[in-house]
CSV table of C-alpha atoms in Angstrom, one decimal:
chain,number,residue,atom,x,y,z
A,1,ARG,CA,-14.3,100.2,-12.9
A,2,GLU,CA,-15.0,98.9,-9.4
A,3,ASP,CA,-18.2,97.3,-10.6
A,4,LEU,CA,-16.2,95.7,-13.5
A,5,ASN,CA,-13.6,94.4,-11.1
A,6,GLU,CA,-16.4,93.1,-8.8
A,7,LEU,CA,-18.1,91.5,-11.8
A,8,LYS,CA,-14.8,89.9,-12.8
A,9,GLN,CA,-14.3,88.7,-9.3
A,10,HIS,CA,-17.8,87.2,-9.2
A,11,TYR,CA,-17.2,85.6,-12.6
A,12,SER,CA,-14.0,84.1,-11.3
A,13,GLU,CA,-15.8,82.8,-8.2
A,14,PHE,CA,-18.5,81.3,-10.4
A,15,GLU,CA,-15.9,79.8,-12.7
A,16,GLN,CA,-14.2,78.3,-9.7
A,17,GLN,CA,-17.5,76.9,-8.4
A,18,ILE,CA,-18.1,75.3,-11.8
A,19,SER,CA,-14.5,73.9,-11.8
A,20,CYS,CA,-15.0,72.4,-8.3
A,21,PHE,CA,-18.3,70.9,-9.3
A,22,ILE,CA,-16.8,69.4,-12.4
A,23,ALA,CA,-13.8,68.1,-10.3
A,24,SER,CA,-16.3,66.6,-7.8
A,25,GLN,CA,-18.2,64.9,-10.6
A,26,THR,CA,-14.9,63.8,-12.1
A,27,ASP,CA,-13.8,62.3,-8.8
A,28,GLU,CA,-17.1,60.4,-8.5
A,29,ILE,CA,-16.7,59.1,-12.0
A,30,SER,CA,-13.1,58.2,-11.4
A,31,SER,CA,-14.1,56.4,-8.2
A,32,LEU,CA,-16.7,54.5,-10.2
A,33,GLN,CA,-14.1,53.7,-12.8
A,34,HIS,CA,-11.7,52.6,-10.1
A,35,GLU,CA,-14.3,50.3,-8.5
A,36,LEU,CA,-15.1,49.0,-12.0
A,37,LYS,CA,-11.4,48.4,-12.6
A,38,LEU,CA,-10.9,46.7,-9.3
A,39,GLN,CA,-13.9,44.4,-10.0
A,40,ALA,CA,-12.5,43.7,-13.4
A,41,ASP,CA,-9.1,42.9,-11.8
A,42,GLY,CA,-10.9,40.6,-9.3
A,43,ILE,CA,-12.8,38.9,-12.1
A,44,ALA,CA,-9.5,38.4,-13.9
A,45,SER,CA,-7.9,37.0,-10.8
A,46,LEU,CA,-10.9,34.7,-10.2
A,47,GLN,CA,-10.8,33.6,-13.8
A,48,ARG,CA,-7.1,32.8,-13.4
A,49,GLU,CA,-7.9,30.8,-10.2
A,50,LEU,CA,-10.8,29.2,-12.1
A,51,SER,CA,-8.4,28.2,-14.9
A,52,SER,CA,-5.9,26.9,-12.4
A,53,SER,CA,-8.6,25.0,-10.5
A,54,ALA,CA,-10.0,23.6,-13.7
A,55,THR,CA,-6.5,22.5,-14.8
A,56,LYS,CA,-6.0,20.9,-11.4
A,57,ILE,CA,-9.3,19.1,-11.6
A,58,MET,CA,-8.5,17.9,-15.1
A,59,GLU,CA,-5.1,16.7,-13.8
A,60,LEU,CA,-6.8,14.9,-10.9
A,61,HIS,CA,-9.4,13.4,-13.3
A,62,SER,CA,-6.6,12.4,-15.7
A,63,GLY,CA,-4.6,11.0,-12.8
A,64,VAL,CA,-7.6,9.0,-11.5
A,65,ASP,CA,-8.5,7.8,-15.0
A,66,GLU,CA,-4.9,6.8,-15.7
A,67,GLN,CA,-4.6,5.1,-12.4
A,68,ASN,CA,-8.0,3.3,-13.0
A,69,ALA,CA,-7.1,2.4,-16.5
A,70,ALA,CA,-3.4,1.6,-16.1
A,71,ASN,CA,-3.1,0.4,-12.5
A,72,LEU,CA,-6.5,-0.6,-11.1
A,73,ASN,CA,-7.7,-2.3,-14.3
A,74,ALA,CA,-4.4,-4.1,-14.7
A,75,LYS,CA,-4.4,-5.1,-11.1
A,76,LEU,CA,-8.0,-6.3,-11.3
A,77,SER,CA,-7.2,-8.1,-14.6
A,78,SER,CA,-4.2,-9.7,-12.9
A,79,LEU,CA,-6.4,-10.6,-9.9
A,80,ILE,CA,-9.0,-12.1,-12.1
A,81,THR,CA,-6.4,-14.1,-14.0
A,82,THR,CA,-4.8,-15.2,-10.7
A,83,LEU,CA,-8.2,-16.2,-9.4
A,84,VAL,CA,-9.0,-18.2,-12.6
A,85,THR,CA,-5.6,-19.9,-12.3
A,86,ALA,CA,-6.2,-20.6,-8.6
A,87,ASP,CA,-9.7,-22.0,-9.4
A,88,LYS,CA,-8.1,-24.1,-12.1
A,89,SER,CA,-5.4,-25.3,-9.8
A,90,ARG,CA,-8.1,-26.0,-7.1
A,91,ARG,CA,-10.1,-28.0,-9.6
A,92,GLN,CA,-7.0,-30.0,-10.6
A,93,ALA,CA,-6.2,-30.5,-6.9
A,94,GLN,CA,-9.8,-31.6,-6.3
A,95,GLY,CA,-9.5,-34.0,-9.2
A,96,LEU,CA,-6.3,-35.4,-7.9
A,97,LEU,CA,-7.9,-35.7,-4.5
A,98,GLU,CA,-10.9,-37.5,-6.0
A,99,ASN,CA,-8.5,-39.7,-7.9
A,100,ALA,CA,-6.6,-40.3,-4.7
A,101,GLN,CA,-9.9,-41.2,-3.0
A,102,GLU,CA,-10.7,-43.6,-5.8
A,103,GLY,CA,-7.2,-45.0,-5.5
A,104,TRP,CA,-7.6,-45.4,-1.8
A,105,SER,CA,-11.0,-47.1,-2.4
A,106,SER,CA,-9.3,-49.5,-4.8
A,107,LYS,CA,-6.5,-50.0,-2.3
A,108,LEU,CA,-9.0,-50.7,0.4
A,109,LYS,CA,-10.7,-53.2,-1.9
A,110,LEU,CA,-7.3,-54.7,-2.6
A,111,PHE,CA,-6.6,-54.7,1.1
A,112,GLU,CA,-9.8,-56.5,1.7
A,113,ASP,CA,-8.9,-58.9,-1.1
A,114,GLU,CA,-5.5,-59.4,0.5
A,115,ALA,CA,-7.2,-60.1,3.8
A,116,SER,CA,-9.4,-62.6,2.0
A,117,ARG,CA,-6.3,-64.0,0.4
A,118,MET,CA,-4.6,-64.3,3.8
A,119,SER,CA,-7.7,-66.1,4.9
A,120,ARG,CA,-7.4,-68.3,1.9
A,121,GLU,CA,-3.7,-68.8,2.7
A,122,ASN,CA,-4.8,-70.0,6.1
A,123,ALA,CA,-7.2,-72.3,4.2
A,124,ASN,CA,-4.3,-73.3,2.0
A,125,LYS,CA,-2.3,-74.2,5.1
A,126,LYS,CA,-5.2,-76.4,6.0
A,127,HIS,CA,-5.1,-77.8,2.5
A,128,ALA,CA,-1.4,-78.4,2.9
A,129,ALA,CA,-2.0,-80.3,6.1
A,130,GLU,CA,-4.7,-82.3,4.3
A,131,ILE,CA,-2.1,-83.0,1.5
A,132,ASP,CA,0.4,-84.2,4.1
A,133,ARG,CA,-2.3,-86.3,5.6
A,134,LEU,CA,-3.2,-87.7,2.2
A,135,LEU,CA,0.5,-88.3,1.4
A,136,THR,CA,0.9,-90.1,4.7
A,137,LYS,CA,-2.2,-92.1,4.0
A,138,LEU,CA,-1.0,-92.9,0.4
A,139,ASP,CA,2.3,-94.0,1.8
A,140,LYS,CA,0.6,-96.2,4.4
A,141,LEU,CA,-1.7,-97.6,1.7
A,142,ASN,CA,1.2,-98.2,-0.6
A,143,ARG,CA,2.9,-100.1,2.1
A,144,GLU,CA,-0.2,-102.1,2.9
A,145,ARG,CA,-0.6,-102.8,-0.9
A,146,ASN,CA,3.0,-103.9,-1.1
A,147,GLN,CA,2.4,-106.1,1.9
A,148,VAL,CA,-0.7,-107.6,0.4
A,149,ALA,CA,1.1,-108.1,-2.9
A,150,ASN,CA,3.9,-109.8,-1.2
A,151,ALA,CA,1.5,-112.0,0.7
A,152,ARG,CA,-0.3,-112.9,-2.5
A,153,ASP,CA,2.9,-113.6,-4.2
A,154,ARG,CA,3.9,-115.9,-1.4
A,155,ILE,CA,0.6,-117.6,-1.6
A,156,ASP,CA,0.9,-118.0,-5.4
A,157,ALA,CA,4.4,-119.4,-4.9
A,158,ARG,CA,3.1,-121.8,-2.4
A,159,LEU,CA,0.3,-122.8,-4.8
A,160,ALA,CA,2.7,-123.2,-7.7
A,161,THR,CA,5.1,-125.3,-5.7
A,162,ASP,CA,2.4,-127.3,-4.0
A,163,LYS,CA,1.9,-130.6,-5.9
A,164,VAL,CA,-1.2,-131.3,-4.1
A,165,ARG,CA,-3.5,-128.6,-5.3
A,166,ASP,CA,-6.5,-130.4,-4.6
A,167,ALA,CA,-5.7,-130.3,-1.0
A,168,ILE,CA,-5.4,-126.5,-0.8
A,169,ASP,CA,-6.9,-125.3,2.2
A,170,GLU,CA,-10.2,-123.5,1.7
A,171,GLY,CA,-9.0,-121.0,4.3
A,172,LEU,CA,-6.1,-119.9,2.1
A,173,LEU,CA,-8.4,-119.2,-0.8
A,174,LYS,CA,-10.6,-117.1,1.3
A,175,GLU,CA,-7.6,-115.3,2.6
A,176,LYS,CA,-6.5,-114.8,-0.9
A,177,GLU,CA,-9.8,-113.3,-1.9
A,178,GLN,CA,-9.8,-111.0,1.1
A,179,LEU,CA,-6.3,-109.9,0.3
A,180,THR,CA,-7.3,-109.3,-3.3
A,181,LEU,CA,-10.2,-107.2,-2.3
A,182,LYS,CA,-8.1,-105.3,0.2
A,183,HIS,CA,-5.5,-104.7,-2.5
A,184,LYS,CA,-8.1,-103.4,-4.9
A,185,TRP,CA,-9.5,-101.2,-2.2
A,186,ALA,CA,-6.0,-99.9,-1.4
A,187,THR,CA,-5.4,-99.3,-5.0
A,188,ASP,CA,-8.6,-97.3,-5.4
A,189,GLU,CA,-7.9,-95.3,-2.3
A,190,MET,CA,-4.4,-94.6,-3.5
A,191,GLN,CA,-5.7,-93.4,-6.9
A,192,LYS,CA,-8.3,-91.2,-5.3
A,193,ALA,CA,-5.7,-89.7,-2.9
A,194,GLN,CA,-3.4,-89.2,-5.9
A,195,ASP,CA,-6.1,-87.3,-7.8
A,196,ASP,CA,-6.9,-85.2,-4.8
A,197,LEU,CA,-3.2,-84.5,-4.4
A,198,GLU,CA,-2.8,-83.4,-8.0
A,199,GLU,CA,-5.9,-81.2,-7.7
A,200,LEU,CA,-4.4,-79.6,-4.6
A,201,VAL,CA,-1.0,-79.0,-6.3
A,202,LYS,CA,-2.8,-77.3,-9.2
A,203,LEU,CA,-4.8,-75.1,-6.8
A,204,LEU,CA,-1.6,-74.2,-4.9
A,205,SER,CA,0.2,-73.3,-8.1
A,206,PHE,CA,-2.6,-71.1,-9.2
A,207,LYS,CA,-2.8,-69.4,-5.8
A,208,LYS,CA,0.9,-68.9,-5.8
A,209,ASP,CA,0.8,-67.1,-9.2
A,210,LEU,CA,-2.2,-65.0,-8.0
A,211,LEU,CA,-0.3,-64.1,-4.8
A,212,ALA,CA,2.8,-63.0,-6.8
A,213,ASN,CA,0.6,-60.9,-9.1
A,214,GLN,CA,-1.1,-59.3,-6.0
A,215,GLN,CA,2.3,-58.6,-4.5
A,216,GLU,CA,3.3,-56.7,-7.6
A,217,GLN,CA,0.0,-54.8,-7.6
A,218,LEU,CA,0.5,-53.9,-3.9
A,219,GLU,CA,4.0,-52.6,-4.6
A,220,GLN,CA,2.8,-50.5,-7.5
A,221,LEU,CA,-0.1,-49.2,-5.3
A,222,ARG,CA,2.4,-48.2,-2.6
A,223,ILE,CA,4.4,-46.2,-5.2
A,224,ASP,CA,1.2,-44.6,-6.5
A,225,ILE,CA,0.1,-43.7,-2.9
A,226,GLU,CA,3.4,-42.0,-2.2
A,227,LEU,CA,3.2,-40.1,-5.5
A,228,VAL,CA,-0.3,-39.0,-4.7
A,229,ARG,CA,0.7,-38.0,-1.2
A,230,VAL,CA,3.5,-35.8,-2.6
A,231,LYS,CA,1.2,-34.3,-5.1
A,232,ILE,CA,-1.4,-33.5,-2.4
A,233,THR,CA,1.3,-31.8,-0.4
A,234,GLU,CA,2.4,-29.7,-3.4
A,235,CYS,CA,-1.3,-28.8,-4.1
A,236,ASN,CA,-1.8,-27.8,-0.5
A,237,GLY,CA,1.2,-25.6,-0.7
A,238,THR,CA,0.0,-24.1,-4.0
A,239,ILE,CA,-3.4,-23.5,-2.6
A,240,ALA,CA,-1.9,-21.8,0.5
A,241,ASP,CA,0.2,-19.6,-1.8
A,242,LEU,CA,-2.8,-18.7,-3.9
A,243,GLU,CA,-4.9,-17.9,-0.8
A,244,ALA,CA,-2.1,-15.6,0.4
A,245,GLN,CA,-1.9,-13.9,-3.0
A,246,ILE,CA,-5.7,-13.5,-3.0
A,247,GLN,CA,-5.5,-11.9,0.5
A,248,GLU,CA,-2.8,-9.6,-0.7
A,249,LEU,CA,-4.8,-8.6,-3.8
A,250,ASN,CA,-7.8,-8.0,-1.6
A,251,LEU,CA,-5.8,-5.7,0.6
A,252,ARG,CA,-4.5,-3.9,-2.5
A,253,ILE,CA,-8.0,-3.5,-3.9
A,254,GLU,CA,-9.1,-2.0,-0.6
A,255,GLU,CA,-6.2,0.4,-0.7
A,256,LEU,CA,-7.0,1.4,-4.3
A,257,LEU,CA,-10.7,1.9,-3.4
A,258,ARG,CA,-9.6,4.0,-0.4
A,259,LEU,CA,-7.3,6.1,-2.7
A,260,ILE,CA,-10.2,6.5,-5.2
A,261,ALA,CA,-12.5,7.6,-2.4
A,262,VAL,CA,-9.9,10.2,-1.3
A,263,ARG,CA,-9.5,11.4,-4.9
A,264,ASP,CA,-13.2,11.6,-5.3
A,265,SER,CA,-13.4,13.6,-2.1
A,266,GLU,CA,-10.7,16.0,-3.3
A,267,ILE,CA,-12.5,16.3,-6.7
A,268,GLU,CA,-15.8,17.1,-4.9
A,269,GLU,CA,-14.1,19.7,-2.8
A,270,LEU,CA,-12.4,21.3,-5.8
A,271,GLN,CA,-15.7,21.1,-7.7
A,272,LYS,CA,-17.4,22.9,-4.8
A,273,GLN,CA,-14.6,25.6,-4.8
A,274,LEU,CA,-15.0,25.9,-8.5
A,275,ASP,CA,-18.7,26.3,-8.2
A,276,ASP,CA,-18.3,28.9,-5.5
A,277,ARG,CA,-15.8,30.8,-7.6
A,278,MET,CA,-17.9,30.6,-10.7
A,279,LYS,CA,-20.8,32.0,-8.6
A,280,ARG,CA,-18.6,34.8,-7.4
A,281,ILE,CA,-17.4,35.5,-10.9
A,282,HIS,CA,-21.0,35.7,-12.1
A,283,GLU,CA,-21.8,38.1,-9.3
A,284,LEU,CA,-18.7,40.3,-10.0
A,285,GLU,CA,-19.5,40.2,-13.7
A,286,SER,CA,-23.0,41.4,-12.9
A,287,GLN,CA,-21.6,44.1,-10.7
A,288,LEU,CA,-19.1,45.0,-13.4
A,289,ASP,CA,-21.8,45.2,-16.1
A,290,ILE,CA,-23.8,47.5,-13.8
A,291,ALA,CA,-20.7,49.6,-13.1
A,292,ARG,CA,-19.8,49.8,-16.7
A,293,THR,CA,-23.3,50.8,-17.8
A,294,SER,CA,-23.4,53.4,-15.0
A,295,TYR,CA,-20.3,55.2,-16.4
A,296,VAL,CA,-21.1,58.4,-18.2
A,297,ALA,CA,-18.5,60.4,-20.1
A,298,ILE,CA,-18.6,64.2,-20.0
A,299,LYS,CA,-20.7,65.4,-22.9
A,300,GLY,CA,-18.8,67.5,-25.3
A,301,ASP,CA,-15.4,66.2,-24.1
A,302,GLN,CA,-14.3,64.2,-27.1
A,303,VAL,CA,-11.2,62.9,-25.4
A,304,ASP,CA,-13.3,61.6,-22.4
A,305,GLU,CA,-16.0,60.1,-24.7
A,306,MET,CA,-13.4,58.2,-26.8
A,307,LEU,CA,-11.5,57.1,-23.7
A,308,ALA,CA,-14.8,55.8,-22.1
A,309,LYS,CA,-15.0,53.2,-24.9
A,310,TYR,CA,-11.6,51.8,-23.9
A,311,ILE,CA,-12.2,51.9,-20.1
A,312,LYS,CA,-14.9,49.2,-20.4
A,313,ASN,CA,-12.4,46.6,-21.6
A,314,CYS,CA,-9.2,47.9,-19.9
A,315,PRO,CA,-7.8,45.7,-17.1
A,316,VAL,CA,-6.1,48.7,-15.4
A,317,PRO,CA,-8.1,51.2,-13.4
A,318,VAL,CA,-8.4,54.5,-15.2
A,319,LYS,CA,-9.4,57.7,-13.3
A,320,ARG,CA,-10.1,61.1,-14.8
A,321,LEU,CA,-8.2,64.0,-13.2
A,322,GLY,CA,-9.4,66.7,-15.5
A,323,GLY,CA,-7.8,68.9,-18.2
A,324,GLY,CA,-7.0,65.8,-20.3
A,325,PHE,CA,-5.1,64.2,-17.4
A,326,TYR,CA,-5.9,60.7,-16.2
A,327,LEU,CA,-4.6,58.1,-13.8
A,328,PHE,CA,-3.7,54.9,-15.6
A,329,GLY,CA,-3.3,52.7,-12.5
A,330,LEU,CA,-0.6,54.8,-10.6
A,331,ARG,CA,0.7,56.3,-13.8
A,332,LYS,CA,-0.4,59.9,-14.6
A,333,ILE,CA,-1.0,60.3,-18.3
A,334,TYR,CA,-2.2,63.0,-20.7
A,335,ALA,CA,-4.6,62.1,-23.5
A,336,LYS,CA,-5.7,64.0,-26.5
A,337,ILE,CA,-7.1,63.5,-30.0
A,338,LEU,CA,-4.5,63.6,-32.8
A,339,ASN,CA,-5.5,63.1,-36.4
A,340,GLY,CA,-8.8,61.7,-35.3
A,341,LYS,CA,-7.2,59.1,-33.0
A,342,LEU,CA,-7.0,59.1,-29.2
A,343,VAL,CA,-3.3,59.2,-28.2
A,344,VAL,CA,-1.4,59.2,-24.9
A,345,GLY,CA,1.7,61.1,-24.3
A,346,VAL,CA,4.7,58.8,-23.7
A,347,GLY,CA,8.2,60.3,-23.3
A,348,GLY,CA,8.7,62.8,-26.1
A,349,GLY,CA,5.9,61.5,-28.4
A,350,TYR,CA,2.5,59.9,-28.4
A,351,MET,CA,1.1,56.4,-28.6
A,352,VAL,CA,-2.4,55.3,-29.7
A,353,ILE,CA,-4.5,54.3,-26.7
A,354,ASP,CA,-5.0,50.6,-27.6
A,355,LYS,CA,-1.2,50.2,-28.1
A,356,PHE,CA,-0.6,52.0,-24.8
A,357,ILE,CA,-3.0,49.8,-22.9
A,358,GLU,CA,-1.4,46.7,-24.5
A,359,THR,CA,2.1,47.9,-23.6
A,360,TYR,CA,1.7,49.2,-20.0
A,361,SER,CA,-1.3,47.2,-18.6
A,362,GLU,CA,0.6,44.3,-17.2
A,363,GLN,CA,3.3,46.6,-15.7
A,364,GLU,CA,0.7,48.7,-13.9
A,365,LEU,CA,-1.2,45.6,-12.7
A,366,GLN,CA,1.9,44.1,-11.2
A,367,LYS,CA,2.7,47.4,-9.5
A,368,LEU,CA,-0.9,47.5,-8.0
A,369,ARG,CA,-0.6,44.0,-6.8
A,370,ARG,CA,2.7,44.7,-5.0
A,371,ILE,CA,1.2,47.7,-3.3
A,372,ALA,CA,-1.9,45.8,-2.3
A,373,LYS,CA,0.3,43.1,-0.8
A,374,ARG,CA,2.4,45.7,1.0
A,375,GLU,CA,-0.7,47.5,2.3
A,376,GLY,CA,-2.2,44.2,3.5
A,377,VAL,CA,-5.3,44.4,1.4
A,378,SER,CA,-6.8,41.4,-0.4
A,379,SER,CA,-7.6,43.1,-3.7
A,380,ILE,CA,-6.5,46.2,-5.6
A,381,GLU,CA,-10.1,47.3,-5.5
A,382,GLU,CA,-9.5,48.5,-1.9
A,383,LEU,CA,-6.6,50.8,-2.9
A,384,ASN,CA,-7.1,54.6,-3.1
A,385,LEU,CA,-5.1,55.0,-6.3
A,386,GLU,CA,-5.4,58.8,-6.5
A,387,ALA,CA,-4.1,59.2,-2.9
A,388,ILE,CA,-1.2,56.8,-3.6
A,389,ALA,CA,-0.3,58.3,-6.9
A,390,LEU,CA,-0.7,62.0,-6.1
A,391,GLY,CA,0.2,61.9,-2.4
A,392,PRO,CA,-1.3,63.8,0.5
A,393,LYS,CA,-2.6,67.4,0.0
A,394,SER,CA,0.1,70.0,0.5
A,395,SER,CA,-0.2,73.8,1.2
A,396,THR,CA,-0.7,74.2,-2.6
A,397,GLY,CA,-3.0,71.3,-2.8
A,398,ARG,CA,-4.0,70.1,-6.3
A,399,SER,CA,-7.7,69.6,-5.5
A,400,PRO,CA,-10.0,70.7,-2.8
A,401,THR,CA,-11.4,67.2,-2.7
A,402,ALA,CA,-8.1,65.3,-2.7
A,403,LYS,CA,-7.8,62.5,-0.2
A,404,SER,CA,-4.9,61.2,1.8
A,405,PRO,CA,-3.3,57.8,1.1
A,406,THR,CA,-5.3,56.3,3.9
A,407,GLY,CA,-8.5,57.3,2.1
A,408,LYS,CA,-9.5,60.0,4.7
A,409,SER,CA,-10.1,63.7,3.8
A,410,PRO,CA,-7.2,66.0,4.7
A,411,LYS,CA,-7.5,68.1,7.8
A,412,GLY,CA,-9.1,71.5,7.4
A,413,LYS,CA,-12.4,72.6,6.0
A,414,THR,CA,-13.2,71.6,2.5
A,415,THR,CA,-15.3,73.9,0.4
A,416,THR,CA,-18.1,72.2,-1.6
A,417,PHE,CA,-20.1,73.8,-4.3
A,418,SER,CA,-23.5,73.3,-5.8
A,419,SER,CA,-24.3,73.5,-9.5
A,420,LYS,CA,-27.4,75.6,-8.5
A,421,SER,CA,-25.4,78.3,-6.8
A,422,SER,CA,-25.6,81.8,-8.3
A,423,ILE,CA,-23.3,84.7,-8.2
A,424,ASN,CA,-25.6,86.4,-5.8
A,425,GLY,CA,-26.0,83.4,-3.5
A,426,THR,CA,-25.3,83.3,0.1
A,427,ALA,CA,-22.5,80.7,-0.2
A,428,ARG,CA,-19.5,82.3,-1.7
A,429,SER,CA,-15.7,81.8,-1.5
A,430,SER,CA,-12.8,84.1,-2.0
A,431,MET,CA,-9.4,83.0,-3.2
A,432,SER,CA,-6.8,83.1,-0.5
A,433,SER,CA,-3.8,81.9,-2.5
A,434,THR,CA,-2.8,80.9,-6.0
A,435,THR,CA,0.0,78.6,-7.2
A,436,LYS,CA,1.0,78.6,-10.8
A,437,LYS,CA,3.3,76.0,-12.3
A,438,VAL,CA,4.6,76.1,-15.9
A,439,THR,CA,5.9,72.8,-17.4
A,440,LYS,CA,7.7,72.6,-20.7
A,441,GLY,CA,7.6,69.1,-22.3
A,442,ALA,CA,10.2,67.5,-24.6
A,443,ASN,CA,8.0,68.1,-27.6
A,444,GLY,CA,8.1,71.9,-27.1
A,445,MET,CA,4.6,72.1,-25.6
A,446,THR,CA,4.1,74.3,-22.6
A,447,THR,CA,1.6,73.2,-19.9
A,448,THR,CA,0.4,75.6,-17.2
A,449,THR,CA,-1.1,74.2,-14.0
A,450,MET,CA,-2.8,76.5,-11.5
A,451,THR,CA,-3.8,75.4,-8.1
A,452,ARG,CA,-6.1,77.6,-6.0
A,453,THR,CA,-7.0,77.4,-2.3
A,454,PHE,CA,-10.3,78.9,-1.2
A,455,ARG,CA,-11.8,79.6,2.2
A,456,SER,CA,-15.5,79.8,2.7
A,457,THR,CA,-17.2,83.1,3.6
A,458,LYS,CA,-20.8,83.8,4.3
A,459,ASN,CA,-22.4,87.2,3.6
């Protein structure tokens, strides 16, 4: 009987060693699953940031495109139109200035003509003096002719009344001939002077008409000059306004180019961040693929094997505790196979695993993010979910390898076992205390949990 009791004791110790080894392996697998889940969560977060950055880049691109299409192109089109209008106005003003120059040239020519006319007027004054001289001469000749005629008449009268014609004095005849010649000469001179006078009168009349016409032209030219001067002033004002508008548009173009450069710089910075995050995502995905491929379910455990298929795509960290119990984030769950399907106990019933993940994933992720923020860690990957969910090891600790919430092993010596240990080995342990807990669920099922604490002994 003593040998049987000793054999039972050794069997219990061996069973405990196997349980501890399985628990250790389970912890390692759970740790890998936790790291895998944290990496998946980091990838999801980076993907969300990537989506947000891509959206922001698209908005910036859209904003730049809209601004370029709606504002810059419109401003440039308006500027081009304004410049074309300004060039047209400049050409018109240049044409007006050329016309004004031609007008001034014509006026200069007219002024020269007027100066020539004034010179001619001075000559006309000389002609008038000549006319006066001729008139005086004509008057004098007319008087002389009259005197000669009177003398001739007197002589004729004397000849007519003289009965003694034969006795006419030869001197009187000569005097008569001289007077006749003188009269003829005076008549010819007077006719010549009369012809010159008429010619001068005609010339003066023509010059008077020409002068009146030139006066009218000069008056019209003065009016035209004033109009051209006003037009030139208006054109100068228009040119100044257009130059001011061109300067303002140039400043606006420089401002738009500066804004475009700033936007391009922001886009380049965001693109750089996007590339860095994409690189980080690829690295995390590679690590995630490696972590996923490294997960190995317990052979022969159908629940663990079926659950392993869902762990690969589950966004919430899942850690195996043993005995069908798992940590789903910070939620302790019990999984089993019911009617060929993997189900999870929820309340008083069960829910298929895919529906459970769909229902409670977001809730657990939000809880983990809040805890990560509270603990001051950058990612949920750095959290010790088992320590947070199960708390520090008590006197009736749940696992010899349990960790404190800070991630450190609890104080006291922890027994480790090797799968190669035998009953007769040198490393043995004896049970010092046993805690048994019986829990009855709402569905009528009874769950018994035993917690054992060992101390190491060496034979």
